[in-house]
Coordinates of N, CA and C in Angstrom, one line a residue:
Chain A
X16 N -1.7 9.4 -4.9 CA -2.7 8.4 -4.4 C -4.1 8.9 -4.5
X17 N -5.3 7.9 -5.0 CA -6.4 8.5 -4.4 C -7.2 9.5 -3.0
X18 N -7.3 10.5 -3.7 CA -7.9 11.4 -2.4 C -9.3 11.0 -2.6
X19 N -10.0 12.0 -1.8 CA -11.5 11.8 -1.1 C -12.5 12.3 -2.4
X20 N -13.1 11.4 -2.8 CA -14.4 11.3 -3.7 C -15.8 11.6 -3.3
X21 N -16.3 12.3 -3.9 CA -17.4 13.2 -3.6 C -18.7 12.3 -4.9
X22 N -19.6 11.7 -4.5 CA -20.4 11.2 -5.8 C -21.7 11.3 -5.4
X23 N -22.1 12.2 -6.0 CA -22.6 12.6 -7.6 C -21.4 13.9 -7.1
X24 N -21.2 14.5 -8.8 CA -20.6 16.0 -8.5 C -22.0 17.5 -8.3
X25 N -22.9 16.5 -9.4 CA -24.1 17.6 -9.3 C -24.9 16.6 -9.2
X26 N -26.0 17.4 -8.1 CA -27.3 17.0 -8.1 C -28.5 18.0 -8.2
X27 N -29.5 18.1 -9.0 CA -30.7 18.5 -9.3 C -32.1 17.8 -8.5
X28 N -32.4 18.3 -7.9 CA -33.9 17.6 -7.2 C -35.0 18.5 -7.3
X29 N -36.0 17.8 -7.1 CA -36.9 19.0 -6.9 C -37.7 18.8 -5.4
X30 N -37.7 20.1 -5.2 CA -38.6 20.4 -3.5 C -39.3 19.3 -3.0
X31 N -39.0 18.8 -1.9 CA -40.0 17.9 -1.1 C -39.1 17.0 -1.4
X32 N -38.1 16.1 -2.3 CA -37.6 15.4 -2.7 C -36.5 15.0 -1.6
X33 N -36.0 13.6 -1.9 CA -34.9 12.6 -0.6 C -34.0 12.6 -1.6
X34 N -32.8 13.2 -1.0 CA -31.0 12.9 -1.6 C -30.3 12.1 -0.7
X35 N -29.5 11.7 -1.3 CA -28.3 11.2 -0.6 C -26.9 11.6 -1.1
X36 N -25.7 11.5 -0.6 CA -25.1 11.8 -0.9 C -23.3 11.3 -0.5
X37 N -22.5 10.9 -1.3 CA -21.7 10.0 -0.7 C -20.2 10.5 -0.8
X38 N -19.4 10.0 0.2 CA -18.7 10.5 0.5 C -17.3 8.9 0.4
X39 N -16.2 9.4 0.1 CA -15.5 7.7 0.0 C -13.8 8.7 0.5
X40 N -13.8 8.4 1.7 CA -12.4 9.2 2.5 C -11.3 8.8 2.3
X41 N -10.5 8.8 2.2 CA -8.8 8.5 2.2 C -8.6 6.8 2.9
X42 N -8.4 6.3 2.6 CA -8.1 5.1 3.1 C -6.9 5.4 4.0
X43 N -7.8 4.6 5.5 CA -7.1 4.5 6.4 C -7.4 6.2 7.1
X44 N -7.9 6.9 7.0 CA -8.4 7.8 7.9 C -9.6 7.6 8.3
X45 N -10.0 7.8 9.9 CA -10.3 7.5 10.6 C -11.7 8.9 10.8
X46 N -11.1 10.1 10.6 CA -11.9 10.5 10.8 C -12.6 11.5 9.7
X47 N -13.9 11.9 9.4 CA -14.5 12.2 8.3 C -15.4 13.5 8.6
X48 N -15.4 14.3 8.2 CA -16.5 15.9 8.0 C -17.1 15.9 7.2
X49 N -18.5 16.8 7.3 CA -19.3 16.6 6.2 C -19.3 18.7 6.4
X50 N -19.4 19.3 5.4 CA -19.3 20.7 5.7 C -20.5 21.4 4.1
X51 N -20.8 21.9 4.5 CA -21.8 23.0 3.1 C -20.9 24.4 3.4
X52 N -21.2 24.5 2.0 CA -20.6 25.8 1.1 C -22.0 26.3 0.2
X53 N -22.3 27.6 1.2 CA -23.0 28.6 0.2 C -22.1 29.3 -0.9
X54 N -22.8 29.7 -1.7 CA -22.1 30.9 -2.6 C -21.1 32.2 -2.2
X55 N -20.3 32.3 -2.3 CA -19.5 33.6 -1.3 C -19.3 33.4 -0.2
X56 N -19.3 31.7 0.2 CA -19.2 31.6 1.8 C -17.8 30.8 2.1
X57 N -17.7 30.7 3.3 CA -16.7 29.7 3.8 C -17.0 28.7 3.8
X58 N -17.0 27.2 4.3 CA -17.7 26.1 4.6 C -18.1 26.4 6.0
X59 N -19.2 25.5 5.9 CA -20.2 25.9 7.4 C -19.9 23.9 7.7
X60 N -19.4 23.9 9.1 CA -19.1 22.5 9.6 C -21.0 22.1 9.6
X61 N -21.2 20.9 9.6 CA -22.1 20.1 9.6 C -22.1 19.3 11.0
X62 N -21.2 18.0 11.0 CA -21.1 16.5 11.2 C -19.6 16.2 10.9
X63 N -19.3 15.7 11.8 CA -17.4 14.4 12.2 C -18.0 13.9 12.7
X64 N -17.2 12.4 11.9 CA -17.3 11.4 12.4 C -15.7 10.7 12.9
X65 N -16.0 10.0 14.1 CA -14.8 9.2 14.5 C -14.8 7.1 14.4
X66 N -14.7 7.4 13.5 CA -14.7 6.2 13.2 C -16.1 6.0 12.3
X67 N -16.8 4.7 13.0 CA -18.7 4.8 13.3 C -19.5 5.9 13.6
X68 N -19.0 5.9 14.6 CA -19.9 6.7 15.4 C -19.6 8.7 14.8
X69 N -21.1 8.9 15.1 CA -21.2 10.5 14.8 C -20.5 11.8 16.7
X70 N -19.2 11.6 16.5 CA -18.5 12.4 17.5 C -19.4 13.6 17.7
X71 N -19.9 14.3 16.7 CA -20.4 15.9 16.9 C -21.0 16.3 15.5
X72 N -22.2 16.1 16.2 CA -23.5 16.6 14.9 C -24.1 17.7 14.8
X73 N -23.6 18.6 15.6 CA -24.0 19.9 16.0 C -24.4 20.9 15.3
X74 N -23.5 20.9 14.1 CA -24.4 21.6 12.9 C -25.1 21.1 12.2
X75 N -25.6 20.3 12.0 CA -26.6 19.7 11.5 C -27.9 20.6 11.1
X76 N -28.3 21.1 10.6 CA -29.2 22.2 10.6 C -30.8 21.7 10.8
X77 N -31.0 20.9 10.7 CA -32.0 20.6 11.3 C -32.7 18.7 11.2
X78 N -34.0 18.0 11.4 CA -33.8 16.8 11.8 C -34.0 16.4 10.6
X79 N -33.9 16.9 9.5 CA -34.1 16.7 7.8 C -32.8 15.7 7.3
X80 N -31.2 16.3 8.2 CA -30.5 16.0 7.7 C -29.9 14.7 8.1
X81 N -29.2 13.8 8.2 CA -28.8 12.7 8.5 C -27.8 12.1 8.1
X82 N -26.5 12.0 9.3 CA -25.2 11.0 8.0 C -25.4 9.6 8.9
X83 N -24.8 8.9 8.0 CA -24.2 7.5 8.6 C -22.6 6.8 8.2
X84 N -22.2 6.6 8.8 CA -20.8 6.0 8.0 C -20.7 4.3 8.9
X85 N -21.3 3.7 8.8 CA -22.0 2.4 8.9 C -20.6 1.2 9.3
X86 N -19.3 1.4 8.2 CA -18.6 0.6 8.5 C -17.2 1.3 8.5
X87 N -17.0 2.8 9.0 CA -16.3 3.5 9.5 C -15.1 3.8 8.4
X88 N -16.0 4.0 7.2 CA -15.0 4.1 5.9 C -16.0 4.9 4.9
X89 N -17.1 4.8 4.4 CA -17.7 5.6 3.1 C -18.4 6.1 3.8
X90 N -19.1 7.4 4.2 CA -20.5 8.0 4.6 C -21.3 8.2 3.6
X91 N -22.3 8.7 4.2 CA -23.9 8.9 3.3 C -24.4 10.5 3.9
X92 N -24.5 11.2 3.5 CA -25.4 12.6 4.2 C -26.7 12.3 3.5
X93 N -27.5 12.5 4.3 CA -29.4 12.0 3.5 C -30.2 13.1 4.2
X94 N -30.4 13.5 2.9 CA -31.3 14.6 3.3 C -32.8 14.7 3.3
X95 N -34.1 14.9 3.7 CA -35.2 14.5 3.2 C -36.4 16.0 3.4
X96 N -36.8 15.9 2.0 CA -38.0 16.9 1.8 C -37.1 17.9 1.5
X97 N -36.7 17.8 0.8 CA -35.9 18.9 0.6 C -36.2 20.4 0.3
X98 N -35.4 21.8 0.5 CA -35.7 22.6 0.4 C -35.3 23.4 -0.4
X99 N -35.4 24.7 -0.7 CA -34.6 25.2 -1.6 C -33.7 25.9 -0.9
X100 N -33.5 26.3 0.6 CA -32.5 26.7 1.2 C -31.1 25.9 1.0
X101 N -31.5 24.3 0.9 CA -30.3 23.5 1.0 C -29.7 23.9 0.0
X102 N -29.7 23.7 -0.8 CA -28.6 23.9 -1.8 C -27.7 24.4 -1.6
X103 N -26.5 24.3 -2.4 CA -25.4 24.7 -1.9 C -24.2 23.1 -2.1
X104 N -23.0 23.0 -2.0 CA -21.8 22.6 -2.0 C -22.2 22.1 -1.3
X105 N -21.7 20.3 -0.8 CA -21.7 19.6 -0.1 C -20.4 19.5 0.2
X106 N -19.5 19.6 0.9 CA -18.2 19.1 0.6 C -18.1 17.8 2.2
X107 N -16.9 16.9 2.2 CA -17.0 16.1 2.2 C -15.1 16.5 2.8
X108 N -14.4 15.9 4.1 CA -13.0 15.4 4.4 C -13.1 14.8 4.8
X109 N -11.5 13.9 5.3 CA -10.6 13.0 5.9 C -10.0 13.8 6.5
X110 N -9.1 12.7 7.5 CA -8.1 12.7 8.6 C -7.7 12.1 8.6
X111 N -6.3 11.8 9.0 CA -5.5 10.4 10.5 C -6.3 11.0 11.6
X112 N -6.4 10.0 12.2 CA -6.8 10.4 14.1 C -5.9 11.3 14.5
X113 N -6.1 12.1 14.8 CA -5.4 13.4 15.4 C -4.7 14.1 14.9
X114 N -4.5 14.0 13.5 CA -3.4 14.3 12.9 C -4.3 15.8 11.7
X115 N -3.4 16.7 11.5 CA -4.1 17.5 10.2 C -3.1 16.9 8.7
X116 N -3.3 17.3 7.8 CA -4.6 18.2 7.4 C -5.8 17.6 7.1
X117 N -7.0 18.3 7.0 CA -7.9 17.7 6.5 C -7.9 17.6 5.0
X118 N -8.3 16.2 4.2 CA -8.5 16.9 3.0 C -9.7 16.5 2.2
X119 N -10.1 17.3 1.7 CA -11.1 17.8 1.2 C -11.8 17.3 -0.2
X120 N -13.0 16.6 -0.3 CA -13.2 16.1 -2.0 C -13.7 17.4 -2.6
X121 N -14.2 17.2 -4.0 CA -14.3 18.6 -4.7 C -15.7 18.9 -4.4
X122 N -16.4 18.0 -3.7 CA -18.1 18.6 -3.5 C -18.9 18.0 -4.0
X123 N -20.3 17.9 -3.7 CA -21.4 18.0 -4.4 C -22.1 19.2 -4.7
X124 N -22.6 19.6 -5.8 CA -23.1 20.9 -5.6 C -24.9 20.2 -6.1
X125 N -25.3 20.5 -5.0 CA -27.0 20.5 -4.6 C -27.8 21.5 -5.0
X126 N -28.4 21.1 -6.0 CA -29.5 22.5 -6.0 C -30.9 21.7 -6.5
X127 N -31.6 22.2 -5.5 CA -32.9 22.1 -5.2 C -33.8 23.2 -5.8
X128 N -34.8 22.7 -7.5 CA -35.3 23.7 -7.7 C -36.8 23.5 -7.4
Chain B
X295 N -13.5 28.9 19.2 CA -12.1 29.6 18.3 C -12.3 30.8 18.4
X296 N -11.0 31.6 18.4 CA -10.9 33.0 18.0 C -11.4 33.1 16.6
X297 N -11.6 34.2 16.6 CA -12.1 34.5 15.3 C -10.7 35.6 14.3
X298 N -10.7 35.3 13.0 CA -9.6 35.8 12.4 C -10.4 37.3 11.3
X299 N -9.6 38.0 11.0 CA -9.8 38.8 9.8 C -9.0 39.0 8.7
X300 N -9.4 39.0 7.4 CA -8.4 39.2 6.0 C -9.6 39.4 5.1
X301 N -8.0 40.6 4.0 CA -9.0 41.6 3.1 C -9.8 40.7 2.4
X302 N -10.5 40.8 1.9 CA -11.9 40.8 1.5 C -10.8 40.3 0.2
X303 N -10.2 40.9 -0.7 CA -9.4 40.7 -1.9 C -7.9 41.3 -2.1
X304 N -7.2 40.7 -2.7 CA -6.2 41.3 -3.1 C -5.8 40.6 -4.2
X305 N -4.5 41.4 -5.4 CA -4.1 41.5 -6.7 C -2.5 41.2 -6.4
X306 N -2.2 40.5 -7.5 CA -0.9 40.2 -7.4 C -0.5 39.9 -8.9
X307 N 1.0 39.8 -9.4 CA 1.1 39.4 -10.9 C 2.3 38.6 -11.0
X308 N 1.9 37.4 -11.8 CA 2.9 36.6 -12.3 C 4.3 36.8 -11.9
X309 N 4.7 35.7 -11.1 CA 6.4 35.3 -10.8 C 6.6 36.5 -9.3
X310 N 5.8 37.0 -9.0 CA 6.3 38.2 -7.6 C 5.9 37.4 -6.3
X311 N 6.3 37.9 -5.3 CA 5.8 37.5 -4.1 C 4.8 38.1 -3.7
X312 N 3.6 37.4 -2.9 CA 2.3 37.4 -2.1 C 2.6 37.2 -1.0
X313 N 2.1 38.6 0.0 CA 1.7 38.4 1.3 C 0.5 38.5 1.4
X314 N -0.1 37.4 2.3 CA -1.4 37.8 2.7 C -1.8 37.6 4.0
X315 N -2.1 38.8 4.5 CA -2.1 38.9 5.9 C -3.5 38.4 6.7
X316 N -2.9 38.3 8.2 CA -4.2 37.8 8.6 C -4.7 38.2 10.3
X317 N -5.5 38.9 10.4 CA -5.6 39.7 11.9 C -6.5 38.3 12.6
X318 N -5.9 38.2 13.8 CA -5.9 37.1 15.1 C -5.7 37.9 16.7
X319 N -6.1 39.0 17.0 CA -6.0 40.0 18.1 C -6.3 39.1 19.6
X320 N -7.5 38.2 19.4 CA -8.0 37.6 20.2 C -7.6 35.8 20.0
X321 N -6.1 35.9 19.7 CA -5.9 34.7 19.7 C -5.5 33.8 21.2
X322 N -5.6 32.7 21.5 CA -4.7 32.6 22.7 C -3.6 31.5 22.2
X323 N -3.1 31.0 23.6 CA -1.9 30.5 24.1 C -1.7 28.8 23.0
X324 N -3.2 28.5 22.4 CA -3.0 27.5 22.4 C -4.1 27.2 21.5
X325 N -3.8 28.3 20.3 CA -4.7 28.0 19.1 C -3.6 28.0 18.1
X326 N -3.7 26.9 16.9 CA -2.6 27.2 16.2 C -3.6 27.5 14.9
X327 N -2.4 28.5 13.9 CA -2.7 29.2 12.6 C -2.8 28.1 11.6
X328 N -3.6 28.1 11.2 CA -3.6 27.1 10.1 C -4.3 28.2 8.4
X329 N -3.7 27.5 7.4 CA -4.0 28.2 6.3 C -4.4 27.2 5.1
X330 N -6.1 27.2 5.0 CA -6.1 26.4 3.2 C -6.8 27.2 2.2
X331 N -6.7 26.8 1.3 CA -6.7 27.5 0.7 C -8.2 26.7 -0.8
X332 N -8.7 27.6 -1.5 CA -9.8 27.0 -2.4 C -10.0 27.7 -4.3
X333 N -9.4 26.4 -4.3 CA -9.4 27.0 -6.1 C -10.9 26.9 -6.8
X334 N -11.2 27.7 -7.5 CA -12.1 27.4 -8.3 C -13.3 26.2 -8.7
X335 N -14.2 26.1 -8.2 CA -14.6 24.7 -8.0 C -14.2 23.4 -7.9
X336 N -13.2 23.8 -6.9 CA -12.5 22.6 -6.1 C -12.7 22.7 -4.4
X337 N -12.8 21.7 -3.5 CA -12.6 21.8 -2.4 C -10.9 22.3 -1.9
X338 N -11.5 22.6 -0.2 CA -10.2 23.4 0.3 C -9.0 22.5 -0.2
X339 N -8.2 23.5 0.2 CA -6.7 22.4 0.3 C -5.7 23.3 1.3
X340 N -5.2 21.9 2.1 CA -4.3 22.5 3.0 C -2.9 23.1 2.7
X341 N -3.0 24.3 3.1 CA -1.3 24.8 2.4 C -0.3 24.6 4.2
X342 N -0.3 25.5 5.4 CA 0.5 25.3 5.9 C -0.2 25.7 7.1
X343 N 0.3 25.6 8.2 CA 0.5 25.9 9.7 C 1.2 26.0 10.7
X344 N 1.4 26.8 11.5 CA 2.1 26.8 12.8 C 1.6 27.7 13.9
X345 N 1.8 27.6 15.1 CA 1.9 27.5 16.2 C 2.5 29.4 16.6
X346 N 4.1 29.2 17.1 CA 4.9 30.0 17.3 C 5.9 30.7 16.0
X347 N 6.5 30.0 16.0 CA 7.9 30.1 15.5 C 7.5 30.0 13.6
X348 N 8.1 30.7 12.6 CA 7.6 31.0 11.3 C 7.7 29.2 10.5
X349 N 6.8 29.3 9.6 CA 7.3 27.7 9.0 C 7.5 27.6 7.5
X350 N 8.6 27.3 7.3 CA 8.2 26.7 6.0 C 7.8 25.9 4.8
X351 N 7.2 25.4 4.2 CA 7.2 24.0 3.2 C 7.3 24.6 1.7
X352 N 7.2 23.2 0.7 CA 7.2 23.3 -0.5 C 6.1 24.2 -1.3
X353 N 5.0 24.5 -0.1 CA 3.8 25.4 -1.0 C 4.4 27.0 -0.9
X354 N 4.4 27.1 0.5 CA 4.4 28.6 0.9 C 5.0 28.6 2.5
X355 N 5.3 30.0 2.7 CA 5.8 30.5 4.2 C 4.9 31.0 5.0
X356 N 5.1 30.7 6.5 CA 3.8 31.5 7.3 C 4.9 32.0 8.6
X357 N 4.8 33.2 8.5 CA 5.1 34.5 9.5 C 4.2 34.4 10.1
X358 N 4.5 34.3 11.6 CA 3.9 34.9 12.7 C 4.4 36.2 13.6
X359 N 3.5 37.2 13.9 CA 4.4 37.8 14.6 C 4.6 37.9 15.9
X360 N 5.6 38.1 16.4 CA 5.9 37.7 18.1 C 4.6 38.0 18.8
X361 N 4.0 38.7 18.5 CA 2.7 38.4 20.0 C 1.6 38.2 19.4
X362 N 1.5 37.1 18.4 CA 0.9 35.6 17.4 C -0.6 37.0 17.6
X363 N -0.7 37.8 17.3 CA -1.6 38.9 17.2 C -2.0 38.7 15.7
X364 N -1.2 38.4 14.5 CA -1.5 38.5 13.4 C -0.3 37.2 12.5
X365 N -0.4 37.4 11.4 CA 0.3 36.6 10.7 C 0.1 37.0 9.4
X366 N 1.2 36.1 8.6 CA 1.0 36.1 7.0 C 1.4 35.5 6.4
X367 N 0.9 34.8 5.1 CA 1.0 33.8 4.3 C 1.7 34.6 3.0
X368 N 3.1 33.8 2.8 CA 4.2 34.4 1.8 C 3.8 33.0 0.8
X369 N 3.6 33.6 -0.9 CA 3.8 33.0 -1.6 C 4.8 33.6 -2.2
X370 N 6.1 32.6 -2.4 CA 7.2 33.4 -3.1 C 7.4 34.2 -4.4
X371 N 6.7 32.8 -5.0 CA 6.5 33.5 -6.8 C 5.0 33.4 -7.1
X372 N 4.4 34.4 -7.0 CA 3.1 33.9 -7.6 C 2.7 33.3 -8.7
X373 N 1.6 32.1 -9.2 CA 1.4 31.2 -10.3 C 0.5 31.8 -10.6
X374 N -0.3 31.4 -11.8 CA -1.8 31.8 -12.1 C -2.6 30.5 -11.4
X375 N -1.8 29.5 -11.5 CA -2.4 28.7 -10.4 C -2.8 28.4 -8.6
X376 N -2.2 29.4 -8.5 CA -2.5 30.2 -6.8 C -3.4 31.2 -7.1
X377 N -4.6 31.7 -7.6 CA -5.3 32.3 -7.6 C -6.4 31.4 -6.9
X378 N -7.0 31.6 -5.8 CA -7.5 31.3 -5.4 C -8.3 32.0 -3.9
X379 N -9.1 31.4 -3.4 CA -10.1 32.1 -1.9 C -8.8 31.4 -0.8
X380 N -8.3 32.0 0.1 CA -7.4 31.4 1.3 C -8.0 32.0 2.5
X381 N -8.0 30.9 3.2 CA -8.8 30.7 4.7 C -7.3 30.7 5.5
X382 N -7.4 31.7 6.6 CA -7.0 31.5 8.2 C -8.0 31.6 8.8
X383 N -7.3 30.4 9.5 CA -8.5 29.7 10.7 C -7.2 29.4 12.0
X384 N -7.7 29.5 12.7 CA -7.6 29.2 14.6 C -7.6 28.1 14.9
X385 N -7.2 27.5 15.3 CA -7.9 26.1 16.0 C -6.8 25.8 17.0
X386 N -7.9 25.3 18.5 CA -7.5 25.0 19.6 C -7.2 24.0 19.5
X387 N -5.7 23.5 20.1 CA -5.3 22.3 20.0 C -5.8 21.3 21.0
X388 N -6.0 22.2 22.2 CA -6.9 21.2 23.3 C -7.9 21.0 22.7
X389 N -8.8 21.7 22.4 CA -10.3 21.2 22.0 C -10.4 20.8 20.7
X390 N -9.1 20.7 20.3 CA -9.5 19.9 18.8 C -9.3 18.1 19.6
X391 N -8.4 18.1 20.3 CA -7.8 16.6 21.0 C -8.9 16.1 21.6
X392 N -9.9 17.1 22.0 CA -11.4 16.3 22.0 C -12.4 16.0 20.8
X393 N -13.5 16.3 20.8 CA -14.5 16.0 19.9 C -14.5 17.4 19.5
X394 N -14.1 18.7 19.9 CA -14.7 20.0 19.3 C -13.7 19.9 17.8
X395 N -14.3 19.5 16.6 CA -13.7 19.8 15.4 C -13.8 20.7 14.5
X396 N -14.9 21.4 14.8 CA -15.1 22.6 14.1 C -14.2 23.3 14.0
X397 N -13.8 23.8 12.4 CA -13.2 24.7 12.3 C -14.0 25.5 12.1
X398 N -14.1 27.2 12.4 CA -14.9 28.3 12.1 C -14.1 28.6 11.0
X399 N -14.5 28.6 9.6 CA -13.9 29.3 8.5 C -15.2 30.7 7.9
X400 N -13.8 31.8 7.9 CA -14.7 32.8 7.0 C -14.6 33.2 6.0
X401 N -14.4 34.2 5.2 CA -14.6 34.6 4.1 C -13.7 34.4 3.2
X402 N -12.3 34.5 4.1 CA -10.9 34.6 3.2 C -10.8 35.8 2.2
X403 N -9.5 35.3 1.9 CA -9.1 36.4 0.8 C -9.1 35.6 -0.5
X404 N -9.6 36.3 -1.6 CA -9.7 36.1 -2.8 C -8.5 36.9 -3.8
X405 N -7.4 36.4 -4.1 CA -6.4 36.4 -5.1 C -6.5 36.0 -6.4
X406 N -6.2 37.3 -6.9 CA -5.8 37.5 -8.2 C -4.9 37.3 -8.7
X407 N -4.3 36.4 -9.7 CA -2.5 36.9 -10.4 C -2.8 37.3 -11.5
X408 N -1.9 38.4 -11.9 CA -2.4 38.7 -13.3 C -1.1 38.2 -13.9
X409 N -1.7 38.1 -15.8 CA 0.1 37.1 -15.9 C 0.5 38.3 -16.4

């Protein structure tokens, strides 16, 4: 079956510049992560969503970044003025409500020159 | 979450069995082991998990050992297609049943198969 879609796979911007970035989750899962991956790293949690609403935006790194998932099925991560810190793997899961595993699209990879 | 540790890398070769271990000293009563795993510019993917007691599925086996102190992920025959970075991660099953969904992932181990 279709898994979770990550679009664009690459993005190029340049500094100061607004991304977006989209996310299209498992049908019928309810709940969605937004996570970054540096180089050599693990994923660093971002943002879950439960449903609509943003359950825990806590990593969020700063008020640059911003998700929405509007009708509780595709999200958007929007980034603005971008930096060259951001860059990095976007990655993008699903859930069932309560249920594991999460799974995982292949990424955006963001690089901000 | 508790926090986990695993080697930095390890080597393995075509058709043998993989252990790959995973230190959890500061685990408690009511974190469960979970294991995914990340191929080459692909996102994670979930291989297995358990609690207590060892488990098996169609990917791989996970050993715990009795005082859930540590663990290990058995791949029976190794592929060139299991080469990949593998995450143990913790996660509280209470505070995942709330809003805390963070998983803390670190470094993992990075696997080799040679053919």
């Amino acid at each position: 079956g279709a898994g979770v879609s990550q679009t664009p796979s690459n993005k190029v911007t340049e500094k100061g510049k607004y991304v977006e970035l989209r996310c299209d989750p498992i049908s019928g899962h309810t709940a969605l992560y937004w996570y970054r991956q540096s180089l050599g790293q693990g994923p660093e949690f971002l943002i879950y969503f439960q449903g609509t609403g943003a359950a825990d935006d806590s990593g969020l790194p700063n008020d640059r970044f911003f998700a929405v998932r509007p009708e509780g099925s595709v999200s958007t991560l929007k980034i603005q003025r971008t930096e060259r810190g951001d860059s990095a793997v976007y990655l993008c899961a699903s859930s069932q409500e309560g249920d594991e595993p999460l799974h995982f699209g292949n990424g955006t990879r963001l690089t901000v020159t | 979450d508790a926090k986990t540790t695993q080697p930095n890398s390890m080597e393995s070769n075509e058709e043998e069995p993989v252990h790959l271990p995973c230190n959890h000293s500061t685990i408690s009563g009511t974190d469960y082991i979970h294991w995914y795993r990340q191929l080459p510019s692909q996102g994670p993917e979930y291989v297995i998990h358990g609690l207590t007691s060892n488990v098996n599925n169609r990917m791989a086996s996970l050993a715990i050992a009795e005082d859930r102190k540590s663990s290990t992920l058995i791949l029976h025959r190794a592929t060139l297609r299991d080469a990949a970075v593998y995450y143990c991660i913790l996660r509280d099953v209470w505070l995942y049943a709330g809003n805390n969904r963070k998983l803390i992932w670190g470094l993992g181990t990075s696997l080799a198969v040679n053919p």
